[in-house]
Amino acid sequence: MSTTIDLEALGDSAAIPDRIARFPFPFPRDTYRYSTNVEPAGSVVETPVGGWGTHPVDVDGRYREDLAERTRILAEDPTRFQALPHMEIAQWDAMLTLMRMLTDAHPETFSLDGDGAARRFTNRALGVEQSFVFGDPSTLPEPPLLFVGRHLQEDVVLLDQREGALWGDAGLVTFAADWSLRFDVGMSFLQIHGPVPRVHTEGVIPRAQQFLMGLQPGRQYRRTNWSLSVDRLLDQSTETYPVWGRDRRLLAEGPLEDVGRRLNLRVEVQHLVRLGVSGAIMFLIRTYLLPFEDIARVPEWAERLCRVLEELPEDMADYKGITRTREPGVRWLRTYGGVRS
Ligand code: HEM
């Protein structure tokens, strides 16, 4: 079912602001461990204050702001877009699929006209209209994945399937959480996950790869991932570590009162889609940030987040880069966030 969305109305006017009502709180229980946590996409996940998950591409009240940020990042560092030469058709496939997804989700804002190879894409929120011929690069101002990436808030990675494995051979990633597309491009799925603790001995990543390699065209699955971030900084890629790495220490050394405003639960909603024309896997990563003071407005969330952070084993906390910030986070939740038990 498609929903109509008025971009201007998605502000903070409701009693429960949209950023909280639509937040994908990621913890189904009081402890967190890695698992091959995939489920079919498309159904709404209800939360105590609302829900999320209607569409694989999610346009929200920060649409223009996030896309302006993406444009700024790409101008400063064009290597956030990567595509190996054999991924040309996968890029076109991804572009058309994403345009259809945007149009299905918000037909009042986006449209895709024409059939066969000649098409016209319209984005009324950004005032963009682009005609193109599928597969003909001279009809677009830039590579297809880069072009469509300027119309959605999600990061995108495209994986080629060959030699019994998946390869991260193209992507547009401006909002990475402590990794680098430039470094990872061309790597296998197993190599990309090399730095993650536990998952190799526990078989999580080989199982995920088997699952993805069997994905049928048009089928969509999703999963979540999470960490903590200081301030609303979407771009936390390895390249900009000097900008955001220092803030973790400064937050931990600063006044406890500031933690609720500055420390965010950072959640990625990831969609996995097999593309029909190229056979590539499209991996969408959407990043949501919610400050602890907003989490505390939902008592069930505050309690659960507090327990998960207290219990998380050291090696996982270390990998997630939250060894300095989780302790002030827990103290803030217990002192100001209403967590008593
Ligand atoms: C990180 C699992 C799909 C790219 C991770 C982590 C887990 C994981 C557990 C560690 C996250 C953390 O603690 O913050 C999975 C599973 C998948 C999946 C179960 C599918 C079912 C993908 C796909 C890509 C990908 C399709 C696309 C290339 C990454 C990257 C990292 C990561 C780049 C960060 C690695 C680093 O530290 O350099 N993944 N993942 N994942 N995943 Fe996946």
PDB file of N, CA and C in Angstrom, residues 23-27 225-230 262-268 287-292 295 301 305 308-309:
ATOM      1  N   PHE A  23      10.863   5.861  14.554  1.00  0.00           N
ATOM      2  CA  PHE A  23      12.223   5.373  14.817  1.00  0.00           C
ATOM      3  C   PHE A  23      12.243   3.841  14.878  1.00  0.00           C
ATOM      4  N   PRO A  24      13.196   3.213  14.160  1.00  0.00           N
ATOM      5  CA  PRO A  24      13.269   1.743  14.148  1.00  0.00           C
ATOM      6  C   PRO A  24      14.059   1.220  15.345  1.00  0.00           C
ATOM      7  N   PHE A  25      13.460   1.243  16.511  1.00  0.00           N
ATOM      8  CA  PHE A  25      14.162   0.760  17.715  1.00  0.00           C
ATOM      9  C   PHE A  25      14.536  -0.715  17.492  1.00  0.00           C
ATOM     10  N   PRO A  26      15.826  -1.060  17.665  1.00  0.00           N
ATOM     11  CA  PRO A  26      16.283  -2.347  17.105  1.00  0.00           C
ATOM     12  C   PRO A  26      16.324  -3.549  18.051  1.00  0.00           C
ATOM     13  N   PHE A  27      15.950  -3.371  19.335  1.00  0.00           N
ATOM     14  CA  PHE A  27      16.206  -4.465  20.283  1.00  0.00           C
ATOM     15  C   PHE A  27      14.928  -5.217  20.664  1.00  0.00           C
ATOM     16  N   ASN A 225      20.947  -2.940  12.186  1.00  0.00           N
ATOM     17  CA  ASN A 225      22.232  -2.939  12.877  1.00  0.00           C
ATOM     18  C   ASN A 225      22.266  -1.646  13.701  1.00  0.00           C
ATOM     19  N   TRP A 226      23.161  -1.548  14.672  1.00  0.00           N
ATOM     20  CA  TRP A 226      23.129  -0.357  15.538  1.00  0.00           C
ATOM     21  C   TRP A 226      24.501  -0.044  16.109  1.00  0.00           C
ATOM     22  N   SER A 227      24.659   1.203  16.573  1.00  0.00           N
ATOM     23  CA  SER A 227      25.811   1.619  17.379  1.00  0.00           C
ATOM     24  C   SER A 227      25.427   2.932  18.076  1.00  0.00           C
ATOM     25  N   LEU A 228      26.393   3.597  18.657  1.00  0.00           N
ATOM     26  CA  LEU A 228      26.134   4.899  19.283  1.00  0.00           C
ATOM     27  C   LEU A 228      26.937   5.970  18.547  1.00  0.00           C
ATOM     28  N   SER A 229      26.363   7.172  18.453  1.00  0.00           N
ATOM     29  CA  SER A 229      27.038   8.287  17.777  1.00  0.00           C
ATOM     30  C   SER A 229      26.956   9.534  18.640  1.00  0.00           C
ATOM     31  N   VAL A 230      28.018  10.310  18.650  1.00  0.00           N
ATOM     32  CA  VAL A 230      27.957  11.614  19.315  1.00  0.00           C
ATOM     33  C   VAL A 230      27.466  12.637  18.287  1.00  0.00           C
ATOM     34  N   ARG A 262      23.392  14.875  23.412  1.00  0.00           N
ATOM     35  CA  ARG A 262      24.435  14.650  22.393  1.00  0.00           C
ATOM     36  C   ARG A 262      24.603  13.194  21.968  1.00  0.00           C
ATOM     37  N   LEU A 263      24.338  12.257  22.899  1.00  0.00           N
ATOM     38  CA  LEU A 263      24.571  10.858  22.521  1.00  0.00           C
ATOM     39  C   LEU A 263      23.332  10.302  21.814  1.00  0.00           C
ATOM     40  N   ASN A 264      23.556   9.671  20.668  1.00  0.00           N
ATOM     41  CA  ASN A 264      22.457   9.137  19.841  1.00  0.00           C
ATOM     42  C   ASN A 264      22.556   7.623  19.725  1.00  0.00           C
ATOM     43  N   LEU A 265      21.399   6.969  19.718  1.00  0.00           N
ATOM     44  CA  LEU A 265      21.339   5.579  19.269  1.00  0.00           C
ATOM     45  C   LEU A 265      21.289   5.650  17.747  1.00  0.00           C
ATOM     46  N   ARG A 266      22.263   5.000  17.115  1.00  0.00           N
ATOM     47  CA  ARG A 266      22.386   5.048  15.652  1.00  0.00           C
ATOM     48  C   ARG A 266      21.921   3.710  15.105  1.00  0.00           C
ATOM     49  N   VAL A 267      20.855   3.707  14.315  1.00  0.00           N
ATOM     50  CA  VAL A 267      20.278   2.456  13.818  1.00  0.00           C
ATOM     51  C   VAL A 267      20.304   2.449  12.292  1.00  0.00           C
ATOM     52  N   GLU A 268      20.751   1.336  11.740  1.00  0.00           N
ATOM     53  CA  GLU A 268      20.689   1.161  10.292  1.00  0.00           C
ATOM     54  C   GLU A 268      19.563   0.191   9.963  1.00  0.00           C
ATOM     55  N   THR A 287      20.311   5.203   7.650  1.00  0.00           N
ATOM     56  CA  THR A 287      20.778   5.499   9.004  1.00  0.00           C
ATOM     57  C   THR A 287      19.830   6.450   9.714  1.00  0.00           C
ATOM     58  N   TYR A 288      19.383   6.052  10.899  1.00  0.00           N
ATOM     59  CA  TYR A 288      18.535   6.894  11.753  1.00  0.00           C
ATOM     60  C   TYR A 288      19.298   7.185  13.042  1.00  0.00           C
ATOM     61  N   LEU A 289      19.187   8.431  13.499  1.00  0.00           N
ATOM     62  CA  LEU A 289      19.847   8.819  14.749  1.00  0.00           C
ATOM     63  C   LEU A 289      18.802   9.384  15.706  1.00  0.00           C
ATOM     64  N   LEU A 290      18.802   8.910  16.946  1.00  0.00           N
ATOM     65  CA  LEU A 290      17.852   9.455  17.926  1.00  0.00           C
ATOM     66  C   LEU A 290      18.588   9.700  19.245  1.00  0.00           C
ATOM     67  N   PRO A 291      18.569  10.967  19.736  1.00  0.00           N
ATOM     68  CA  PRO A 291      19.271  11.283  20.983  1.00  0.00           C
ATOM     69  C   PRO A 291      18.678  10.526  22.173  1.00  0.00           C
ATOM     70  N   PHE A 292      19.516  10.256  23.169  1.00  0.00           N
ATOM     71  CA  PHE A 292      19.055   9.539  24.358  1.00  0.00           C
ATOM     72  C   PHE A 292      17.872  10.247  25.019  1.00  0.00           C
ATOM     73  N   ILE A 295      14.912   8.949  23.334  1.00  0.00           N
ATOM     74  CA  ILE A 295      14.699   7.536  23.712  1.00  0.00           C
ATOM     75  C   ILE A 295      13.984   7.496  25.074  1.00  0.00           C
ATOM     76  N   TRP A 301      11.798   1.704  25.833  1.00  0.00           N
ATOM     77  CA  TRP A 301      13.047   1.813  25.058  1.00  0.00           C
ATOM     78  C   TRP A 301      14.221   2.144  25.993  1.00  0.00           C
ATOM     79  N   LEU A 305      17.392  -0.289  26.242  1.00  0.00           N
ATOM     80  CA  LEU A 305      18.697   0.207  25.773  1.00  0.00           C
ATOM     81  C   LEU A 305      19.718   0.137  26.910  1.00  0.00           C
ATOM     82  N   VAL A 308      20.785  -3.505  27.422  1.00  0.00           N
ATOM     83  CA  VAL A 308      21.637  -3.984  26.316  1.00  0.00           C
ATOM     84  C   VAL A 308      23.049  -3.404  26.469  1.00  0.00           C
ATOM     85  N   LEU A 309      23.138  -2.107  26.753  1.00  0.00           N
ATOM     86  CA  LEU A 309      24.461  -1.470  26.864  1.00  0.00           C
ATOM     87  C   LEU A 309      25.247  -2.032  28.048  1.00  0.00           C
TER      88      LEU A 309
END
